[in-house]
Every structure is written in structure tokens, then in C-alpha cells.
Amino acid sequence: MVLMTALTFYGTFDVAATTEIASAKTTKVYKSNLSKANQKAKSWIAYHESRGSYHARNGRYVGKYQLSSSYLHGDYSKNNQEKAADHYVKARYGSWVNAKKHWKAYGWY
């Protein structure tokens, strides 16, 4: 009986571990395809907005790029912050290089 319980526990544990590994592999990581100049400008803005911290907060502004919490729709994950920041900058400025120029002129983007 003890052997059967041990085998059952081990089998259940093994299935749970396999499921966890499989779900980790299917989670897509957001990757932007920015030029080196845009990547450099993006990093510059992140440093000046939050010192690069995904956990930074300033009132309703959240994360590495200090986006409005409503813009992030409650998802403060690294993936969503990166994706939302790229989307925001492309829609508003066309590029991170342009966003950096705006930031330097006005102190925000």
C-alpha cells in the first residue's frame, strides 16, 4: 500500500512538472525588431523614466517606460510593458529616436 501511494504521488508530481514545463515553453516572449538607433533611444528613455525598473511607480504611471496604468490594461508584466511601449511610441512619435528628441525638448514623451 505504501509503495502504491508513493508511485501514485510520484506519477502525479511528474505530470504536474511536465505540464508546468510545457506551459512555460508556450509562453511567447515579446521581441521588438528595432534598429540599433531606436533600441539605444528606447534604453535611454527607460533609464530617464524609471532607471530601467519594471516596478517603478509615479502616481498613475507604471513601469520601465512610465506608461499610464490604463494603457497597460492591468497587465504590468515585462512582456506587456515592452509591447505597449513600442506600440505607444510608434503611434505617437513614429520611432524611439523621435520620442527621445521630444523627451529632451520637454522632459517627457
Coordinates of C-alpha atoms in Angstrom, one line a residue:
M1 CA 0.0 0.0 0.0
V2 CA 2.8 2.4 0.9
L3 CA 4.6 1.6 -2.4
M4 CA 1.4 2.2 -4.4
T5 CA 0.8 5.6 -2.6
A6 CA 4.4 6.6 -3.4
L7 CA 4.1 5.6 -7.0
T8 CA 0.8 7.5 -7.3
F9 CA 2.3 10.6 -5.7
Y10 CA 5.4 10.4 -7.9
G11 CA 3.3 9.9 -11.1
T12 CA 1.1 12.9 -10.2
F13 CA 4.1 15.0 -9.4
D14 CA 5.8 14.1 -12.7
V15 CA 2.7 15.0 -14.7
A16 CA 2.4 18.4 -12.9
A17 CA 6.0 19.1 -13.5
T18 CA 5.7 18.2 -17.2
T19 CA 2.6 20.4 -17.6
E20 CA 4.4 23.3 -15.9
I21 CA 7.4 23.0 -18.3
A22 CA 5.2 22.7 -21.3
S23 CA 3.2 25.8 -20.4
A24 CA 6.5 27.7 -19.8
K25 CA 7.7 26.8 -23.3
T26 CA 4.5 28.0 -25.0
T27 CA 4.6 31.5 -23.3
K28 CA 5.7 33.8 -26.0
V29 CA 8.3 36.4 -25.1
Y30 CA 7.8 39.8 -26.9
K31 CA 10.7 40.8 -29.0
S32 CA 10.8 44.1 -30.9
N33 CA 12.7 44.4 -34.1
L34 CA 14.2 47.8 -33.6
S35 CA 17.2 49.3 -35.3
K36 CA 20.2 49.9 -33.1
A37 CA 19.5 53.6 -33.0
N38 CA 15.9 53.0 -31.9
Q39 CA 17.0 50.4 -29.3
K40 CA 19.5 52.9 -27.9
A41 CA 16.9 55.6 -27.7
K42 CA 14.5 53.2 -26.0
S43 CA 17.1 52.3 -23.4
W44 CA 17.9 56.0 -22.9
I45 CA 14.2 56.8 -22.3
A46 CA 13.8 53.8 -19.9
Y47 CA 16.8 54.9 -17.9
H48 CA 15.5 58.5 -17.6
E49 CA 11.9 57.5 -16.9
S50 CA 12.5 54.7 -14.3
R51 CA 16.2 53.9 -14.1
G52 CA 15.1 50.8 -16.1
S53 CA 12.9 49.3 -13.4
Y54 CA 9.7 47.4 -14.4
H55 CA 8.4 48.1 -10.9
A56 CA 8.7 51.9 -10.8
R57 CA 5.6 53.8 -10.0
N58 CA 4.7 57.5 -10.2
G59 CA 1.1 58.1 -9.5
R60 CA -0.9 56.6 -12.4
Y61 CA 2.3 55.9 -14.4
V62 CA 3.8 52.4 -14.1
G63 CA 6.9 50.5 -15.0
K64 CA 10.0 50.9 -17.0
Y65 CA 8.6 53.3 -19.5
Q66 CA 6.2 55.1 -17.1
L67 CA 3.1 54.3 -19.2
S68 CA -0.4 55.1 -17.9
S69 CA -1.8 52.2 -15.9
S70 CA -4.9 52.4 -18.1
Y71 CA -2.7 52.0 -21.2
L72 CA -1.3 48.7 -19.8
H73 CA -4.8 47.4 -19.1
G74 CA -3.8 46.0 -15.7
D75 CA -1.1 43.8 -17.2
Y76 CA 2.2 45.0 -15.7
S77 CA 4.3 42.1 -17.0
K78 CA 7.7 42.8 -18.6
N79 CA 6.3 41.5 -21.9
N80 CA 3.3 43.8 -21.9
Q81 CA 5.3 46.8 -20.8
E82 CA 7.7 46.3 -23.7
K83 CA 4.9 45.7 -26.3
A84 CA 2.8 48.5 -25.1
A85 CA 5.7 51.0 -25.0
D86 CA 6.6 50.1 -28.6
H87 CA 3.0 50.4 -29.7
Y88 CA 2.6 53.8 -27.9
V89 CA 5.9 55.2 -29.4
K90 CA 5.1 54.1 -32.9
A91 CA 1.6 55.5 -32.8
R92 CA 2.6 58.8 -31.2
Y93 CA 6.1 59.6 -32.5
G94 CA 6.9 57.1 -35.3
S95 CA 10.1 56.0 -33.7
W96 CA 12.0 55.8 -30.4
V97 CA 14.5 58.3 -31.9
N98 CA 11.7 60.8 -32.3
A99 CA 10.4 60.1 -28.9
K100 CA 13.8 60.8 -27.4
K101 CA 14.0 64.1 -29.2
H102 CA 10.6 65.0 -27.7
W103 CA 11.8 63.9 -24.3
K104 CA 14.9 66.0 -24.5
A105 CA 12.9 69.1 -25.5
Y106 CA 10.0 68.7 -23.0
G107 CA 11.2 66.3 -20.3
W108 CA 8.6 63.7 -21.1
Y109 CA 7.4 61.6 -24.0

